[in-house]
Short mmCIF file of C-alpha atoms in Angstrom, two decimals:
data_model
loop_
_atom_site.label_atom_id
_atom_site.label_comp_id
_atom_site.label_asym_id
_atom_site.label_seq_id
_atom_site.Cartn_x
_atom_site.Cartn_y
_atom_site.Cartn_z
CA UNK V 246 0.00 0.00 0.00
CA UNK V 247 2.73 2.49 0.66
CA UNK V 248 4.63 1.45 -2.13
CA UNK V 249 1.27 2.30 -4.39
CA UNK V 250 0.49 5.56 -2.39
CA UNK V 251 4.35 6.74 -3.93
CA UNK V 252 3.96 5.78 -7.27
CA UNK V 253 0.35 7.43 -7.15
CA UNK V 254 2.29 10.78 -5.81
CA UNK V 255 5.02 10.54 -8.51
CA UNK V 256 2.11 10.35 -10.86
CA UNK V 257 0.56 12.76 -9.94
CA UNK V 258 3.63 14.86 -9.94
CA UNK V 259 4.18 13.80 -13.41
CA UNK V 260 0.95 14.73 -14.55
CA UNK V 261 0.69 17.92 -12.78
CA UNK V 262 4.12 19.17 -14.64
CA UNK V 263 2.88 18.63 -18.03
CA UNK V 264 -0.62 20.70 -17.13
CA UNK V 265 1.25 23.51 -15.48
CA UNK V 266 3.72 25.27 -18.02
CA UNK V 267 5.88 28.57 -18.07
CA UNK V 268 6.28 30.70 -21.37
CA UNK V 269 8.81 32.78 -21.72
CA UNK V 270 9.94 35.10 -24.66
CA UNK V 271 13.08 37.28 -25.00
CA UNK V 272 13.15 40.99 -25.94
CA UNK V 273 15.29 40.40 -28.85
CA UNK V 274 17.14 37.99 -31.03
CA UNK V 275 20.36 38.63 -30.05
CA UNK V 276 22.32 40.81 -27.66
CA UNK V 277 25.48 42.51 -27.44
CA UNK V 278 28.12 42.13 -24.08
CA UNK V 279 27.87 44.78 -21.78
CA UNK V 280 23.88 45.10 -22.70
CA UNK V 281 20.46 44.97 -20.64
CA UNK V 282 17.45 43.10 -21.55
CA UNK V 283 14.52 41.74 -20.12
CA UNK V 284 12.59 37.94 -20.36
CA UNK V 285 8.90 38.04 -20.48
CA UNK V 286 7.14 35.15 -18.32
CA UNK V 287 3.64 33.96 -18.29
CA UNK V 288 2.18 30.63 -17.10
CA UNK V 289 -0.75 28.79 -18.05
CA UNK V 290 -2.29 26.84 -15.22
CA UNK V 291 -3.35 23.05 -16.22
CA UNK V 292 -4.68 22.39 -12.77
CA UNK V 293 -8.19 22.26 -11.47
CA UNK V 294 -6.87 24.02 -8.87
CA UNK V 295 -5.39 27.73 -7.80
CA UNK V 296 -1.96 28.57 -7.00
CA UNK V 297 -0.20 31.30 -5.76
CA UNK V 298 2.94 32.77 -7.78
CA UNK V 299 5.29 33.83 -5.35
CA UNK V 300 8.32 34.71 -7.45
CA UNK V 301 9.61 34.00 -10.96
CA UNK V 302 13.68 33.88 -11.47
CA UNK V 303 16.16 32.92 -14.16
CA UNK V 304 19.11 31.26 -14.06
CA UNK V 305 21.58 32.33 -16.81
CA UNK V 306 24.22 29.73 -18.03
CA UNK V 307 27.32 32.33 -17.43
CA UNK V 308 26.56 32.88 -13.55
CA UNK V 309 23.84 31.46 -12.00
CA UNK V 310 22.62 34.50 -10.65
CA UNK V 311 18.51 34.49 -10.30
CA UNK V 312 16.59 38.05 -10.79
CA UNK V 313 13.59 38.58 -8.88
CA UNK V 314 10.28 39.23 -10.27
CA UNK V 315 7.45 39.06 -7.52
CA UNK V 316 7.92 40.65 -3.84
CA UNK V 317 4.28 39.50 -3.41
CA UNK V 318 2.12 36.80 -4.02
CA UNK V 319 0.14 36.69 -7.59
CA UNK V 320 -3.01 34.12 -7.42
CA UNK V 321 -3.11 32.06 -11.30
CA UNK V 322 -6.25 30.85 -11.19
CA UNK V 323 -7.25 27.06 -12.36
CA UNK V 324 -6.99 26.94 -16.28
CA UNK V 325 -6.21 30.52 -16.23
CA UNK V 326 -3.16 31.78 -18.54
CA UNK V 327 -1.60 34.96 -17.28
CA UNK V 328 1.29 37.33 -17.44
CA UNK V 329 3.86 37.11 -14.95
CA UNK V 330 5.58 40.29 -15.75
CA UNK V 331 9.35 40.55 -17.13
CA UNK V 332 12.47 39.34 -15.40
CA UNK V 333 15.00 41.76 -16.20
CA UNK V 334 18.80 41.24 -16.51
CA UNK V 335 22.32 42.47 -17.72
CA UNK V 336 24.95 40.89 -19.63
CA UNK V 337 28.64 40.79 -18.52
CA UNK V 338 30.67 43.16 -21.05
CA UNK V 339 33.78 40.73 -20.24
CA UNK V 340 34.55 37.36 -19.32
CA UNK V 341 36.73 36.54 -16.23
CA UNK V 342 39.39 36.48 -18.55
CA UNK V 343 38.80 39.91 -19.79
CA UNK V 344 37.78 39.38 -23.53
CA UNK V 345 34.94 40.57 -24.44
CA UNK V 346 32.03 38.24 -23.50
CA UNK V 347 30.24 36.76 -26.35
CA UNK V 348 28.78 33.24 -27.32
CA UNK V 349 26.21 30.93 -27.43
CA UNK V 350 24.77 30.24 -23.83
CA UNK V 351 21.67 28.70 -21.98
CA UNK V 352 18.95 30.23 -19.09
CA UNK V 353 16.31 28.17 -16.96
CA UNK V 354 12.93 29.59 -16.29
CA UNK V 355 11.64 28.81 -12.95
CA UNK V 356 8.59 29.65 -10.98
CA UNK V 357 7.78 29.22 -7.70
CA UNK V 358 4.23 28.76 -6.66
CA UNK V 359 2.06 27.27 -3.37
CA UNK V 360 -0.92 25.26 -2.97
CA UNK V 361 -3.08 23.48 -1.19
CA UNK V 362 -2.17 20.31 -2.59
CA UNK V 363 1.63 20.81 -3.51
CA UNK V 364 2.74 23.32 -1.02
CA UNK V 365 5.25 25.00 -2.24
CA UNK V 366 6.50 24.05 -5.59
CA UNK V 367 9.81 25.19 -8.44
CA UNK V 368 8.76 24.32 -11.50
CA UNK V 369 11.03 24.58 -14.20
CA UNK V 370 11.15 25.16 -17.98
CA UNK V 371 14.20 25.33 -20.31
CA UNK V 372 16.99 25.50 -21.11
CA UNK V 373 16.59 28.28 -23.87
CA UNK V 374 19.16 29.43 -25.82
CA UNK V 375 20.14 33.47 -26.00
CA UNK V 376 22.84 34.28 -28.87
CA UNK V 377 25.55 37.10 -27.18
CA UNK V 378 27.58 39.24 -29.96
CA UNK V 379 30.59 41.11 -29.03
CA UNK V 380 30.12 44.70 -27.93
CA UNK V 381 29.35 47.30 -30.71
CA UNK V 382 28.03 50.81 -30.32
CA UNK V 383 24.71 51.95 -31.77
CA UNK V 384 24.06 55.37 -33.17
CA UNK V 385 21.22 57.62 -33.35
CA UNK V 386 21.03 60.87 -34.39
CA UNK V 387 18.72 63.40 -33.70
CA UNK V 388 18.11 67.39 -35.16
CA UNK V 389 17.78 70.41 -32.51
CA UNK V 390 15.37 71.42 -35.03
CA UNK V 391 12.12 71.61 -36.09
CA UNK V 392 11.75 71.80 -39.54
CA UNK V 393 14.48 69.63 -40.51
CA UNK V 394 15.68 73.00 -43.00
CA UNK V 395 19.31 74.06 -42.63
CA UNK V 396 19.94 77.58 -43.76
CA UNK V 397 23.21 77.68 -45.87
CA UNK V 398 26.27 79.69 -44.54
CA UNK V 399 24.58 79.68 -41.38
CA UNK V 400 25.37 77.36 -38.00
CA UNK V 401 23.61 73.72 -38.70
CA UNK V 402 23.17 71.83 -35.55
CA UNK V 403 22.84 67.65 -34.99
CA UNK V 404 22.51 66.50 -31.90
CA UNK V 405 24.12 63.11 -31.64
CA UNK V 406 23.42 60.61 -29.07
CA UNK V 407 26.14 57.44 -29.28
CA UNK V 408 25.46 54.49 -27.11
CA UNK V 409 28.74 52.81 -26.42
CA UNK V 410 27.40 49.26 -25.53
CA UNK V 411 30.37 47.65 -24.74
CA UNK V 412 33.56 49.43 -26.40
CA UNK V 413 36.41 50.39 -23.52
CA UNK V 414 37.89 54.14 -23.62
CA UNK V 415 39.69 54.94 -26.67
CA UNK V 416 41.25 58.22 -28.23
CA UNK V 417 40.57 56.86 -31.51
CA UNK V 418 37.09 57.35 -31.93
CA UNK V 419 36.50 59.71 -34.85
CA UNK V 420 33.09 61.43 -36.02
CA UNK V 421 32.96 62.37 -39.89
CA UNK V 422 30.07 63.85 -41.67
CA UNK V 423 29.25 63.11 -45.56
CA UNK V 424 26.93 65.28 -48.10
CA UNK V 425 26.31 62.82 -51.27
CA UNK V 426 29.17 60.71 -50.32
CA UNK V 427 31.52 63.83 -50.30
CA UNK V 428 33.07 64.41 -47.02
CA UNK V 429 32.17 67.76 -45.53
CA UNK V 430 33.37 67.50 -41.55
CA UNK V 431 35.75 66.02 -39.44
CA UNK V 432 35.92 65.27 -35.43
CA UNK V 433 37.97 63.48 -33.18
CA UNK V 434 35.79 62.59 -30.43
CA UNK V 435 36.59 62.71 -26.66
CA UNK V 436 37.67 59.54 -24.61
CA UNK V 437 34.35 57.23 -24.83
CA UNK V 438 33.45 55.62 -21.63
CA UNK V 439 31.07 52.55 -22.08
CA UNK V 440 27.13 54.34 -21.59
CA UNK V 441 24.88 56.68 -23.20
CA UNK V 442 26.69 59.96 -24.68
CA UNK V 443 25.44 63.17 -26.06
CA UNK V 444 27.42 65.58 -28.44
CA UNK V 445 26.55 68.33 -30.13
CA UNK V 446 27.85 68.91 -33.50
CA UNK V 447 27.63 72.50 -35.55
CA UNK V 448 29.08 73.83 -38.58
CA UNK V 449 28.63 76.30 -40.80
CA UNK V 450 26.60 75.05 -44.49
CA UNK V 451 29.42 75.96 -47.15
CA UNK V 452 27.99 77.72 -49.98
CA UNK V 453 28.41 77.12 -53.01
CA UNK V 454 29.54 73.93 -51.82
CA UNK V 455 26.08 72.79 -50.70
CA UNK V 456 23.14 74.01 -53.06
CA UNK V 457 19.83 74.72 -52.26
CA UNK V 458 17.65 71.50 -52.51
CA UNK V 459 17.48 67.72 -50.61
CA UNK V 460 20.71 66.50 -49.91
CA UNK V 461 21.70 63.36 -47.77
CA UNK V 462 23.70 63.79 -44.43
CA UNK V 463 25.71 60.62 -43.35
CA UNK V 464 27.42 60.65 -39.98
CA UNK V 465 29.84 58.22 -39.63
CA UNK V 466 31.83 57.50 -36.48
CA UNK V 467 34.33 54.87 -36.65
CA UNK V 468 36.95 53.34 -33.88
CA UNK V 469 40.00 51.10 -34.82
CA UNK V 470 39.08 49.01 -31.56
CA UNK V 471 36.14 48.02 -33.11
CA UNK V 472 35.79 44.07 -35.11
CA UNK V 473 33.38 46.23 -37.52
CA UNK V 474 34.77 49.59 -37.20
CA UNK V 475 32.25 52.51 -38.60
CA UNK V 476 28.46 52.64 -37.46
CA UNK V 477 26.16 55.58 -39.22
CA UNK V 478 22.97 57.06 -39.96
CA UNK V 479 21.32 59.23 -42.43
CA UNK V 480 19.56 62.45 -41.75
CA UNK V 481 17.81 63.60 -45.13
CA UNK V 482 17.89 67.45 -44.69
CA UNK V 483 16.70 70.42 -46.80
CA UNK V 484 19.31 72.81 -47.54
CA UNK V 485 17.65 76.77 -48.44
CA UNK V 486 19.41 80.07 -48.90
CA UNK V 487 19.14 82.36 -46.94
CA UNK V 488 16.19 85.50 -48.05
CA UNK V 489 15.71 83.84 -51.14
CA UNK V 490 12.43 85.05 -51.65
CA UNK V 491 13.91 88.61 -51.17
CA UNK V 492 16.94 88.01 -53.18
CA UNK V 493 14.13 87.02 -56.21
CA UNK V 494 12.22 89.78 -56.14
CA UNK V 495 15.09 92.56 -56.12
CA UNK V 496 16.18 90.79 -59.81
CA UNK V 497 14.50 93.70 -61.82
CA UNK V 498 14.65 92.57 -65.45
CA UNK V 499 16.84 89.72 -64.98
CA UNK V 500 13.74 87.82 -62.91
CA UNK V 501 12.80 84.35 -64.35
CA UNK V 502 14.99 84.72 -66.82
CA UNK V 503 17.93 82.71 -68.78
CA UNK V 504 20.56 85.70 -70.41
CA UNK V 505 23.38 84.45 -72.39
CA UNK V 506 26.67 86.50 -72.36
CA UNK V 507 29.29 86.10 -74.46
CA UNK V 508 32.65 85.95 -73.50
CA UNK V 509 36.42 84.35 -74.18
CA UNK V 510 37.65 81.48 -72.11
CA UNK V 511 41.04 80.16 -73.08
CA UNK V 512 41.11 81.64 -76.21
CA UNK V 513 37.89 81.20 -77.93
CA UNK V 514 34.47 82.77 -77.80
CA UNK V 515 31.70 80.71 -75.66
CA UNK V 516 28.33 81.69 -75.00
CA UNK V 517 27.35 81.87 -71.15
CA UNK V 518 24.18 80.84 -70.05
CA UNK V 519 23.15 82.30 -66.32
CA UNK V 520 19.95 80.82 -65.04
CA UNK V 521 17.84 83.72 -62.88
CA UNK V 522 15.15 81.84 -62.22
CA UNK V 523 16.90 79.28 -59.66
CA UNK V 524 18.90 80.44 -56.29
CA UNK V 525 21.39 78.14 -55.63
CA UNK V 526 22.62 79.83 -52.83
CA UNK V 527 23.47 82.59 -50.84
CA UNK V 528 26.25 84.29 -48.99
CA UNK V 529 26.69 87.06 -46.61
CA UNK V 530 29.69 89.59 -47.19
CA UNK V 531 32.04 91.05 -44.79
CA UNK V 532 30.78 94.79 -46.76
CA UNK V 533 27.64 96.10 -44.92
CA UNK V 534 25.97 99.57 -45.45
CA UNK V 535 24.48 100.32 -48.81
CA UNK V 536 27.53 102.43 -49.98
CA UNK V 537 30.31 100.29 -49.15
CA UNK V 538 30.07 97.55 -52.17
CA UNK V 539 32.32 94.99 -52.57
CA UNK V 540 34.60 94.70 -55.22
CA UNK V 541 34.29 92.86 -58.82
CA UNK V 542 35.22 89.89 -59.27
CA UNK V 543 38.86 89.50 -61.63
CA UNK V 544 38.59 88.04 -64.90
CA UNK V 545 39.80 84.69 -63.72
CA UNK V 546 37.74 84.43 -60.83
CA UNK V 547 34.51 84.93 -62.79
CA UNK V 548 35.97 82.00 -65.25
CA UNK V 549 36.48 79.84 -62.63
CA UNK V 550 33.28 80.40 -61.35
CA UNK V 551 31.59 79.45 -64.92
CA UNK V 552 33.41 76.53 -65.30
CA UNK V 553 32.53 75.43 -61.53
CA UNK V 554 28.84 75.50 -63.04
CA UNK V 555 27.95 79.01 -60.92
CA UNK V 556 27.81 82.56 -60.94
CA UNK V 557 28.06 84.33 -57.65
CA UNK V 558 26.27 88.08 -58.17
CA UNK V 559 26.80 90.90 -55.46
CA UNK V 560 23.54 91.92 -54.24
CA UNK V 561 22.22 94.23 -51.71
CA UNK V 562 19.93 93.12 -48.44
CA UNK V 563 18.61 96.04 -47.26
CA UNK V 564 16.85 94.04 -44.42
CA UNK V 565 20.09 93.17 -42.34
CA UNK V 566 21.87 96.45 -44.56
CA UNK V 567 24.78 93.71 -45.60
CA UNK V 568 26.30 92.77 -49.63
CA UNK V 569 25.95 89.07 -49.96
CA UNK V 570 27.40 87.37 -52.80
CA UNK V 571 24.17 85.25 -54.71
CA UNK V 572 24.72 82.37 -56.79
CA UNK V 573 23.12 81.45 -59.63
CA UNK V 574 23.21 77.93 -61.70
CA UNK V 575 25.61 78.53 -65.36
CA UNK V 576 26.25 76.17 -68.08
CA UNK V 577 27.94 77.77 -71.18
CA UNK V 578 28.53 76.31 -74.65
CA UNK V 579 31.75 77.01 -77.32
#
């Protein structure tokens, strides 16, 4: 008889582990060393009875460690499938041996409950598998602005926010900016702790450099310390000149118009073509007051400027009382 009442207890402990079951569900695919994430638990209760969760942990192949969920009791009700909340953790950013941790590893689920029937119980579930990489920083970038419009040869500001995940201090962590693949700015970046970091990058938009229109703004930073050294984003931006509505109205007779000039470059006679009806930028002047007009461009200048596919006119802005030199799209033929 007692040998039947055990077997009928190991039974029922049999039975009762395949009706009570923990799910579980990871925050992401894969993690990097040195990173934070969190498990998601729920259990669904098999039993025609109720039990009371009293904590959930997890047991993670590289320590052992468990993280508690539950300071008090949760009741799971019979056939009832609930959430249990999120067990959160944090992954080593080195191994005892100090290389960066990364690798394939294992965690246990376990939940502890009591009832009337079992008392208190662990059940178990597991092991998973989580997938750790080794340590890379991610990059976002934001603008301090509202529009997303930079105003050329004016201060453009990017906020940057780098989240160094698992990379130690360096000195060579650079920051470089690109406009249509052509590289525009340069930065060596300050000693990078491991953490959240903010910088705040301004220049001024070079004109003629940059023209008026859509134009795409890679930032790149890169760091030799790094298995895959350069992370980066894209910021699509809209470049404008500045009063360009005022600049096209002060045109008089030259206003949405195409005049052809002719002239001699190198030798022989060409016809140049200056397109008024298109700003492609605008410049302010060092020469401010309406009577103190800057001087004419030289002969070679002006060529150089045709053949650079611009023409860069001195105009008056009587709303700030400063020259600025306007620029105008050119193609010439000869």
């Amino acid at each position: 008889m007692f040998l039947l009442l055990i077997l009928q207890l190991s039974l029922l402990g049999l039975y009762a582990d395949q009706l009570f079951s923990i799910n579980q569900q990871l925050d992401r695919s894969t993690y990097y060393s040195g990173q934070s994430g969190y498990v998601t638990v729920s259990a669904s209760n098999g039993l025609s009875w109720d039990v009371y969760v009293k904590r959930v942990v997890v047991s993670f192949s590289w320590n052992q460690n468990f993280s508690l969920t539950f300071s008090t009791p949760k009741v799971l009700k019979s056939h009832q499938t609930a959430s249990l909340g999120d067990v959160k953790f944090s992954i080593p950013l080195d191994d005892p041996q100090g290389n960066r941790f990364s690798g394939d590893y294992s965690y246990m689920m376990y939940v502890e409950t009591s009832d009337n029937v079992y008392g208190t119980r662990i059940w178990s579930s597991g092991p998973y598998p989580i997938r750790i990489l080794k340590a890379m920083p991610s990059l976002s970038l934001t603008l301090i602005s509202y529009t997303e419009v930079a105003e050329q040869d004016s201060y453009f500001w990017i906020n940057i926010t780098l989240e160094n995940s698992g990379m130690g201090p360096s000195t060579n962590t650079e920051l470089r900016v690109y406009v249509d693949g052509n590289p525009m700015f340069y930065k060596r970046l300050d000693v990078v702790e491991p953490g959240i970091h903010g910088y705040s990058l301004s220049w001024i938009v070079p004109v003629p450099d940059i023209v008026a229109g859509d134009h795409n703004f890679v930032i790149k930073i890169s760091c030799r310390e790094l298995s895959e050294p350069v992370v980066s984003d894209t910021l699509k931006i809209r470049v404008e000149p500045p009063y360009k509505d005022y600049f096209m109205s002060h045109l008089g007779n030259l206003a949405n118009k195409v005049v052809n000039y002719r002239r001699v470059i190198g030798g022989k006679e060409v016809t140049v073509s200056v397109d008024y009806r298109v700003i492609m930028g605008a410049k302010k002047t060092k020469y401010c007051r309406l009577n103190n007009i800057p001087p004419p461009f030289d002969t070679d200048n002006q060529i150089s400027q045709w053949r650079a596919g611009f023409s860069a006119n001195r105009m008056y802005n009587s709303i700030n009382d400063c020259w600025y030199l306007v620029y105008f799209p050119v193609s010439y033929k000869g």
